[in-house]
Structure formats: structure tokens, C-alpha cells
Coordinates of C-alpha atoms and ligand atoms in Angstrom, one line a residue:
M1 CA 111.6 92.6 106.7
N2 CA 110.6 90.2 103.8
V3 CA 107.1 90.6 102.3
L4 CA 105.8 88.1 99.5
S5 CA 104.1 89.1 96.6
I6 CA 102.2 86.2 94.4
A7 CA 100.7 87.9 91.4
G8 CA 101.4 88.3 87.7
S9 CA 104.0 90.4 85.8
D10 CA 102.9 93.8 84.1
P11 CA 105.8 94.7 81.7
S12 CA 104.7 98.4 82.1
S13 CA 105.8 98.1 86.0
G14 CA 102.5 99.9 86.8
A15 CA 100.5 97.3 88.0
G16 CA 101.2 93.5 89.1
I17 CA 104.6 92.4 90.7
Q18 CA 106.7 95.1 89.5
S19 CA 104.6 97.5 91.3
D20 CA 104.6 95.5 94.6
I21 CA 108.3 95.3 94.4
K22 CA 108.5 99.2 93.8
T23 CA 106.2 99.6 97.0
F24 CA 107.9 97.2 99.4
S25 CA 111.3 98.7 98.7
S26 CA 110.2 102.2 98.8
L27 CA 109.0 101.3 102.4
G28 CA 112.2 99.9 103.6
A29 CA 111.0 96.3 103.2
Y30 CA 112.5 93.2 101.1
G31 CA 110.1 92.3 98.4
L32 CA 110.2 88.4 97.3
T33 CA 108.1 87.4 94.4
V34 CA 106.3 84.3 93.1
L35 CA 105.1 84.8 89.5
T36 CA 102.1 83.3 88.3
S37 CA 101.4 84.8 84.8
I38 CA 103.1 87.0 82.3
T39 CA 101.1 89.6 80.6
S40 CA 101.9 91.8 77.9
Q41 CA 100.3 95.0 77.9
N42 CA 101.2 98.9 78.0
T43 CA 99.6 101.8 79.4
T44 CA 97.0 101.6 76.3
K45 CA 96.3 98.3 75.5
F46 CA 96.2 95.0 77.5
D47 CA 97.5 92.4 74.9
K48 CA 97.7 88.6 76.1
T49 CA 98.1 86.6 79.1
E50 CA 100.3 83.4 79.4
P51 CA 100.1 81.7 82.8
V52 CA 102.8 80.2 84.4
S53 CA 102.6 76.4 85.0
S54 CA 101.2 75.5 88.4
K55 CA 104.5 73.0 88.7
M56 CA 106.5 75.9 88.2
V57 CA 104.4 78.2 91.0
K58 CA 104.5 75.5 93.5
N59 CA 108.4 75.3 92.7
Q60 CA 108.9 78.9 93.4
I61 CA 107.0 79.2 96.4
D62 CA 109.0 76.4 98.0
S63 CA 112.3 77.8 96.8
I64 CA 111.1 81.2 98.6
F65 CA 109.8 79.3 101.8
S66 CA 112.8 77.2 102.2
D67 CA 115.1 80.0 102.5
F68 CA 113.2 83.1 103.8
K69 CA 111.1 84.1 106.8
I70 CA 108.3 86.0 105.4
S71 CA 106.3 88.5 107.6
A72 CA 103.3 88.9 105.6
I73 CA 102.0 87.5 102.0
K74 CA 100.2 89.4 99.2
I75 CA 98.2 87.8 96.5
G76 CA 97.3 89.3 93.3
M77 CA 96.5 87.9 89.6
V78 CA 96.2 84.2 90.1
Y79 CA 94.5 83.6 86.7
N80 CA 93.6 80.1 86.6
S81 CA 92.3 76.9 88.8
S82 CA 95.2 75.1 88.8
I83 CA 97.4 78.0 90.2
I84 CA 94.6 78.9 92.6
R85 CA 94.8 75.1 94.1
V86 CA 98.5 75.0 94.1
I87 CA 99.1 78.2 96.0
S88 CA 96.2 77.0 98.3
S89 CA 97.7 73.7 99.3
R90 CA 101.2 75.6 99.8
L91 CA 99.8 78.2 102.1
S92 CA 97.0 76.3 104.1
G93 CA 98.1 76.2 107.7
L94 CA 100.8 78.8 107.8
N95 CA 101.1 81.3 110.4
I96 CA 101.6 84.4 108.0
P97 CA 98.9 87.2 107.5
I98 CA 97.7 86.8 103.9
V99 CA 96.2 89.9 102.0
I100 CA 94.3 88.7 98.6
D101 CA 93.6 91.6 96.4
P102 CA 91.0 89.3 94.0
V103 CA 91.8 91.1 90.8
I104 CA 89.7 90.3 88.1
K105 CA 90.0 92.9 85.0
S106 CA 92.8 95.5 84.4
T107 CA 92.0 99.1 84.1
T108 CA 92.7 98.6 80.4
G109 CA 90.1 95.7 80.0
G110 CA 92.4 92.4 80.3
M111 CA 91.1 89.4 82.0
L112 CA 93.1 88.9 85.0
L113 CA 90.9 85.6 86.3
E114 CA 89.4 83.0 83.9
K115 CA 85.9 83.1 84.3
K116 CA 86.0 79.3 85.2
A117 CA 88.3 80.0 88.2
F118 CA 85.8 81.8 90.1
A119 CA 84.2 79.1 92.2
D120 CA 87.8 77.9 93.1
L121 CA 89.1 81.4 94.2
K122 CA 86.1 81.5 96.3
K123 CA 86.9 77.9 97.8
F124 CA 90.4 77.5 98.1
L125 CA 92.0 81.0 98.5
I126 CA 89.7 83.4 99.8
P127 CA 89.2 81.6 103.2
L128 CA 92.9 81.9 103.7
A129 CA 92.9 85.7 103.7
Y130 CA 93.7 87.6 107.0
V131 CA 92.2 90.3 104.8
I132 CA 90.6 90.6 101.3
T133 CA 90.6 93.8 99.3
P134 CA 87.9 93.8 96.2
N135 CA 86.9 97.0 94.8
V136 CA 83.1 97.7 94.2
F137 CA 83.3 95.8 90.9
E138 CA 85.0 92.9 92.2
A139 CA 82.8 92.7 95.5
E140 CA 79.9 92.6 93.3
K141 CA 81.4 89.7 91.2
L142 CA 82.2 87.8 94.0
T143 CA 78.8 88.1 95.4
G144 CA 76.3 88.8 92.9
I145 CA 75.1 91.7 95.1
R146 CA 74.7 95.2 93.2
I147 CA 76.2 98.0 95.2
K148 CA 74.5 101.1 95.5
T149 CA 73.9 101.8 98.9
K150 CA 75.4 101.5 102.1
K151 CA 73.3 98.9 103.3
D152 CA 74.7 96.7 100.0
L153 CA 77.9 97.5 101.3
N154 CA 77.1 95.9 104.5
K155 CA 75.6 93.0 102.8
C156 CA 78.0 92.4 100.2
A157 CA 81.3 92.4 102.6
T158 CA 79.1 90.2 105.1
S159 CA 78.7 87.6 102.2
I160 CA 82.4 87.9 101.4
Q161 CA 83.3 87.3 105.1
K162 CA 81.1 84.0 105.0
M163 CA 83.6 82.4 102.4
G164 CA 86.4 82.7 105.1
P165 CA 88.6 85.4 105.2
K166 CA 88.8 87.3 108.9
N167 CA 88.4 90.7 107.4
V168 CA 87.1 92.4 104.3
I169 CA 87.7 95.9 102.8
I170 CA 85.7 97.4 99.8
T171 CA 87.6 99.7 98.4
G172 CA 86.7 102.8 96.4
Y173 CA 83.0 103.4 97.2
Q174 CA 81.9 107.0 96.3
L175 CA 80.5 108.1 99.6
Q176 CA 80.1 111.8 98.8
K177 CA 80.5 113.9 95.7
N178 CA 84.5 114.4 96.2
K179 CA 85.1 111.6 98.9
I180 CA 85.9 108.3 98.1
A181 CA 85.6 105.4 101.1
D182 CA 87.0 102.3 102.0
F183 CA 84.5 100.1 103.7
V184 CA 86.1 97.9 106.2
L185 CA 84.4 94.7 107.9
E186 CA 86.7 93.9 110.6
D187 CA 85.7 91.0 112.5
S188 CA 81.9 91.9 113.3
K189 CA 82.7 95.6 113.3
F190 CA 82.0 98.0 110.2
Y191 CA 83.5 101.2 109.5
F192 CA 84.4 103.5 106.7
I193 CA 88.1 105.1 106.1
S194 CA 87.0 108.1 104.0
G195 CA 89.8 110.3 101.6
N196 CA 89.5 113.1 99.1
K197 CA 88.7 111.7 95.5
L198 CA 91.3 112.4 92.8
S199 CA 89.8 112.3 89.5
P200 CA 92.4 111.1 86.8
A201 CA 92.1 107.5 85.8
N202 CA 95.6 105.8 86.7
H203 CA 97.4 102.4 86.4
G204 CA 98.5 100.6 89.7
S205 CA 96.6 102.1 92.4
G206 CA 94.8 98.9 93.2
C207 CA 98.2 97.1 93.6
T208 CA 99.7 100.1 95.4
F209 CA 97.2 100.0 98.1
S210 CA 96.9 96.3 98.8
S211 CA 100.8 95.9 98.8
S212 CA 101.1 99.1 101.2
L213 CA 98.5 97.6 103.1
T214 CA 100.4 94.0 103.4
F215 CA 103.6 95.8 104.3
S216 CA 102.1 97.8 107.1
I217 CA 100.2 94.3 108.2
A218 CA 103.9 92.6 108.3
Q219 CA 104.6 95.5 110.7
G220 CA 102.4 94.2 113.1
K221 CA 99.9 97.1 112.8
N222 CA 96.2 96.7 113.6
L223 CA 93.8 96.7 110.8
K224 CA 92.5 100.0 111.0
D225 CA 95.8 101.6 111.3
A226 CA 97.4 99.4 108.5
V227 CA 94.3 100.7 106.3
K228 CA 94.9 104.3 107.3
F229 CA 98.4 104.1 106.1
A230 CA 97.9 102.1 102.6
K231 CA 95.0 104.8 101.9
N232 CA 97.4 107.6 102.8
Y233 CA 100.3 106.0 100.7
T234 CA 98.2 105.2 97.8
Y235 CA 96.6 108.9 97.8
K236 CA 100.1 110.3 97.5
S237 CA 101.3 107.6 94.7
I238 CA 98.0 108.7 92.5
K239 CA 98.7 112.3 93.2
N240 CA 102.3 111.7 91.8
A241 CA 101.1 109.6 88.9
K242 CA 102.8 110.5 85.7
K243 CA 102.1 109.9 82.3
I244 CA 105.0 107.7 81.4
G245 CA 103.6 105.8 78.1
K246 CA 101.1 107.2 75.6
G247 CA 98.1 106.1 77.6
I248 CA 97.0 106.3 81.2
P249 CA 99.3 107.7 83.6
I250 CA 101.2 105.6 86.0
T251 CA 101.1 105.8 90.0
R252 CA 104.3 106.7 91.5
I253 CA 105.8 106.7 94.9
S254 CA 105.5 110.6 95.9
E255 CA 107.8 110.7 98.6
K256 CA 111.5 110.9 98.0
S257 CA 112.8 107.7 99.8
D258 CA 113.2 108.7 103.6
E259 CA 116.5 107.0 104.2
N260 CA 116.0 107.8 107.9
K261 CA 112.5 106.4 107.9
K262 CA 113.7 103.0 106.5
I263 CA 116.4 102.6 108.9
L264 CA 113.8 103.2 111.8
Y265 CA 111.4 100.7 110.0
N266 CA 113.7 98.4 110.1
A267 CA 115.0 98.9 113.7
I268 CA 111.6 98.5 115.2
N269 CA 111.1 95.6 113.4
N270 CA 114.3 94.0 114.8
L271 CA 113.5 95.4 118.1
V272 CA 110.0 93.9 118.3
N273 CA 111.4 90.6 117.2
L274 CA 114.0 90.5 120.4
K275 CA 113.5 87.8 122.8
N276 CA 112.1 88.8 125.8
F277 CA 111.7 92.7 124.7
Y278 CA 108.1 92.6 126.0
S279 CA 109.5 92.2 129.5
I280 CA 111.3 96.0 129.4
I281 CA 108.3 97.6 128.2
P282 CA 107.0 100.2 130.8
E283 CA 103.5 100.9 131.7
V284 CA 103.6 103.9 129.7
Q285 CA 104.8 101.8 126.7
T286 CA 107.7 102.5 124.6
N287 CA 108.8 104.9 121.8
F288 CA 111.8 104.7 119.6
V289 CA 113.3 107.7 117.9
Y290 CA 115.8 108.6 115.2
S291 CA 116.5 112.3 114.0
K292 CA 118.2 114.0 111.4
S293 CA 121.5 115.4 112.4
H294 CA 121.3 118.6 114.7
P295 CA 117.5 118.6 115.1
K296 CA 116.2 121.9 115.8
S297 CA 112.6 120.9 117.0
M298 CA 110.5 117.7 117.2
R299 CA 109.6 118.2 113.5
D300 CA 113.0 116.9 112.8
I301 CA 112.8 113.8 115.1
L302 CA 111.2 110.6 113.6
G303 CA 109.1 108.6 115.9
V304 CA 106.0 106.3 116.4
S305 CA 102.8 108.3 116.3
G306 CA 101.3 106.0 118.8
R307 CA 103.2 103.6 120.9
I308 CA 105.3 100.3 120.8
V309 CA 102.8 98.3 123.1
K310 CA 103.0 95.1 125.2
A311 CA 100.1 92.7 124.6
G312 CA 101.0 89.5 126.8
K313 CA 104.6 88.5 125.4
D314 CA 103.7 90.1 122.1
V315 CA 104.9 93.3 121.2
I316 CA 102.8 95.4 118.7
V317 CA 103.7 98.5 116.9
A318 CA 100.6 100.9 117.3
G319 CA 100.9 103.8 114.8
N320 CA 102.7 105.2 112.0
L321 CA 106.3 106.5 111.9
E322 CA 106.3 110.4 111.6
Y323 CA 108.3 113.2 112.3
G324 CA 106.9 114.9 115.7
G325 CA 105.6 111.3 116.5
S326 CA 106.8 110.7 120.0
K327 CA 106.7 114.0 122.3
H328 CA 108.3 112.3 125.3
V329 CA 111.4 110.4 123.9
G330 CA 111.7 113.0 121.3
N331 CA 112.0 115.9 123.8
A332 CA 114.7 113.6 125.5
L333 CA 117.1 113.1 122.3
L334 CA 116.3 116.9 121.3
E335 CA 118.2 118.0 124.7
M336 CA 120.6 115.3 124.4
S337 CA 121.7 116.1 121.1
K338 CA 122.1 120.1 121.6
K339 CA 125.2 118.9 123.7
F340 CA 126.0 116.0 122.1
P341 CA 125.4 116.0 118.5
S342 CA 126.6 112.7 117.5
I343 CA 123.6 111.2 119.3
N344 CA 120.7 111.0 117.0
S345 CA 118.5 107.9 118.7
A346 CA 116.9 107.0 121.7
I347 CA 114.2 104.7 123.4
N348 CA 112.4 104.3 126.6
L349 CA 112.5 101.2 128.9
K350 CA 111.0 100.0 132.1
Y351 CA 113.2 100.9 135.1
D352 CA 114.7 98.2 137.1
Q353 CA 117.9 98.6 139.5
K354 CA 119.0 95.2 138.0
L355 CA 118.8 96.6 134.4
I356 CA 120.9 99.8 135.7
S357 CA 123.7 97.2 137.2
K358 CA 123.8 95.1 134.1
F359 CA 124.4 98.4 132.1
K360 CA 127.2 99.7 134.3
K361 CA 128.7 96.0 134.3
K362 CA 128.6 96.2 130.6
G363 CA 130.8 99.5 130.8
F364 CA 128.3 101.8 129.4
I365 CA 128.0 105.4 130.8
V366 CA 125.1 105.7 133.2
Q367 CA 123.6 109.2 134.5
S368 CA 120.4 109.8 136.5
Y369 CA 118.4 112.6 137.7
N370 CA 116.0 112.9 140.4
R371 CA 112.2 114.2 139.7
V372 CA 111.5 115.0 143.2
E373 CA 113.8 117.8 142.8
E374 CA 111.7 119.2 139.6
P375 CA 110.7 122.8 140.0
I376 CA 107.2 123.4 140.4
N377 CA 107.0 125.5 137.3
I378 CA 108.6 122.8 135.1
K379 CA 106.3 120.3 136.4
N380 CA 103.3 122.1 135.7
K381 CA 104.5 122.7 132.0
E382 CA 103.5 120.4 129.4
N383 CA 106.4 118.2 128.3
S384 CA 109.0 120.2 129.9
S385 CA 109.9 117.7 132.7
I386 CA 112.0 115.6 130.4
S387 CA 114.2 118.0 128.9
W388 CA 114.8 119.6 132.3
G389 CA 115.8 116.0 133.4
I390 CA 118.3 115.2 130.7
K391 CA 119.9 118.8 131.0
N392 CA 120.3 118.0 134.8
A393 CA 121.6 114.4 134.4
I394 CA 124.2 115.4 131.7
K395 CA 125.3 118.8 133.1
N396 CA 128.6 117.7 134.3
S397 CA 129.4 114.9 131.6
K398 CA 132.0 115.2 129.3
R399 CA 131.1 112.3 127.3
A400 CA 127.8 111.1 125.8
P401 CA 125.9 109.1 128.4
D402 CA 124.4 105.6 127.1
I403 CA 122.1 105.6 129.5
V404 CA 119.9 108.1 131.5
Y405 CA 117.4 107.0 134.2
H406 CA 115.0 108.4 137.0
T407 CA 113.3 106.6 139.8
G408 CA 109.9 108.1 139.7
D409 CA 107.9 110.7 141.5
L410 CA 104.5 110.8 143.1
G411 CA 102.3 109.2 139.9
K412 CA 105.4 109.4 137.9
E413 CA 106.6 106.0 136.7
P414 CA 110.3 105.5 136.8
M415 CA 112.2 105.2 133.5
I416 CA 115.4 104.3 131.8
L417 CA 116.4 106.2 128.4
I418 CA 118.8 104.3 125.8
F419 CA 120.8 106.8 123.7
G420 CA 122.7 106.1 120.8
K421 CA 124.5 107.4 117.6
N422 CA 121.3 105.5 115.2
P423 CA 118.6 103.1 115.9
K424 CA 121.2 100.0 115.2
D425 CA 123.5 101.4 118.2
V426 CA 120.7 101.9 120.5
I427 CA 119.4 98.1 119.8
K428 CA 123.1 97.0 120.3
K429 CA 122.7 98.3 123.8
V430 CA 119.4 97.2 124.6
S431 CA 119.9 93.7 123.4
S432 CA 123.5 93.6 125.5
I433 CA 121.4 93.2 128.8
L434 CA 118.1 91.0 127.6
Ligands
LIG1 O1 95.9 96.1 88.8 C1 95.6 94.8 88.5 C2 96.8 94.2 88.0 C3 97.3 93.1 88.6 N1 98.2 92.2 88.2 C4 98.6 92.3 86.8 C5 97.9 93.5 86.0 C6 96.9 94.3 86.7 C7 96.3 95.6 86.2 O2 96.7 95.8 85.1 O3 98.3 93.7 84.9 C8 99.5 91.7 86.2

């Protein structure tokens, strides 16, 4: 998945375009960049800014768009009117979600937007946003409304939404003593996403929030799930901030890069883009799992903590990737890997006899079980049906099956499970019958 950041350079790599690349790549996306300005700054002092010519901004955008498929765009520091206008003219009418982080001033006091560019930012750029993420200070500057109470937040977010963006998130509102909240105006709904406050000042958290939000939106998440994801990711990066220079600490990605997560993220992204994939999603929807080798429990198995769902002909990933995220498909994989440890990934699909025939024709090993034969004590025990079923289906197998299916029972939807060594292997099997 490719994500684009249009922003300024921060040579300390705490904020700006460098920080965005760090976030995108730690999450497993490929980060493309269009540079709008070069700044000289470090963790103690903001020195100078030199904007890139608007012609060169245009050329960068054209180079990127003529080559790459882009799933979402983040816009940060834009600095002046001519840059704003050229970005607006190149991005107008594109069907790609745009996240605008309307940065005005750095934590160390540097101006990231010329005063005289405010009007053009509102007129030409803000209307293009799927979501705009001002902090309280920026929201006040954009609207002229002072934010003290929750009522002011409503007024302010509504006023920003009138400028044209679909959704507004005002970040960093102090809800209670130790709570910091993001105030969301999604279409016409208002809500808070609240979290614990971390006190030390840091360099980079604003950029980390908007870029992780952009990543999550690129994955097709709904706004609320995307905000929760970004808030959690940013919280961890502040908690893990480090004093690298002499001044304020720089936010860092806390998680040791989880290769399995990246692999499954990418696979899910390929999956939702498979032509006609929606047509093989069952009524109970789909999950896709990937485990560490020799999983001992569900905690070793990554899955979507919601589901991969169909909405008409679109496929949406509802939820985040988490260990223990899938009970049903996770349990199936756990059982399969006990007998066949080389199998580490699985997905469930809608049952259709024609699909089974196609799989058999392709030479895949297909097994099945009969839920009508399931003992009553297993039926009554939460989440044990699937383990029983898989155990039954494979009890005489010498080789790992590619497919296991059952044709349902009273009130139980029939189902196909595809197994593979890894997510790529599973996708190959799925695409072979589409
Ligand atoms: O965090 C805002 C920001 C964005 N872009 C650049 C910056 C900063 C803050 O310092 O330098 C280039």
C-alpha cells in the first residue's frame, strides 16, 4: 500500500516529512513524499525556512501520480499561498482520501505557515479534506473562536466543517486533569475519543497522529476506528519518546517492528482489492489470520479485531490487527497447526458447492466435516465447535489440507476455510477461484 505525505523537511527527523516516512514504514506501508519546504531546526531551536518553488512542488506531484497508485494523502506544512494553490489544483477531483494537518507553528516556535497564506489555506486546501486534524491552537486560529468549554469545541468544529472538509478532529483538548481527548465531528455526529495524558513535551506527536491516521484511513477503516488506532499509536510513540538531541525528546515508534503484522496488513490490502472478492464473503463476514510458528494459544494468532466486511461491492476492514483478534478462524488455525505446523494462515469464505468443485479441479486437498454429527456438549461450549470440526476433518489426513468446509446445521451458516503456510499462500489459493 502506498501513502503520500506532502509536507516540510525537519532535519532532526522528529516531525515533518521524515517523521511521516518513519510512521508509514513502521506500519508496513510505502511512504511517498512531496517536499514543500526545507527548514533548519533541531530539538532546541527553530532556525529558518526556505520554501520549495511551487513549480517544483507541482513537478513532484506529477511525477508521483504518473507512476504510483496512492491509497491516501497526508498534507502537513504547506507554508505559502503559491504552494497551497498548486497542491489544490493538482489534487482537486481525485478520489483519494486526504488528511490535512493544518500546522501553523512548531513546538519550538517556528512558523510553518505564512500569516498571509491563511485565507488561501481555508479557501483552496481545506475543502479537499476527508478529515482535518487541527490541535486546539490551530482550530482557534482557523476560526477566531476561543476554546474553553465543550460548547466552544462544537462551535469551532462546526465552523471548520463549513469550510468544506467532511470531518473534523480537534486534537489535544484537556477533558479532565489527566485525560486528553480528541473531539471528532464526523458528518453531523460529535464525539470524544479520550486517552491518558502524558506530560512531557515532545517533538513529533502531531505528525505521528496525522500520519498514522492517514495510514489507517488508507486501509479502509471507518473514521472512529482510524482515530482510535492513531491515538493509541501516538500514545505509545510519546511514551517511548527519547532525548536524542540536547532539547525536547523526539517521539519514537515503540513497537519493535512486527514483521507478521506488516505481512498480514499487506495481504489484507491485496485481498480487499481482488476483483469480486466481495462475492465470496459470507453473511458472518470474513476474518484473515496469521500466526507465529507453533502457536500455543489465540494470543499467538493475529487477526482483525472486527471483521472484513462487504458493503455492496466494496470490502471494508472493520477493526485493527490484534493478537487474539479472531476467535473463529483463529481457533481453526490453532487446531490445524497442532497437526500440521507448517500451516500458519487461514481465512473463511462463503460456502458454495461450485467453489468446492473449482478448488478440487485445481488439485487442492479438500476435506470436510459434518456439523450435524457434532456432540451436544461441544455445541454448548463457546468456540469449541470449530476445533472439533477441524480435528474431525483432518483426523485421517496425511498431508495438510488446503481447504476444509462444512455444509452447516440448523441456524449455522455453511463455511469454507482456506489454509496456507502464510497469508500470501492463502491469497494465491483464493485468487485461483475468483
Ligand atoms: O509538527 C509540526 C511540523 C510539521 N512539519 C515540519 C515541522 C513541524 C514541527 O516542527 O518542522 C517540517
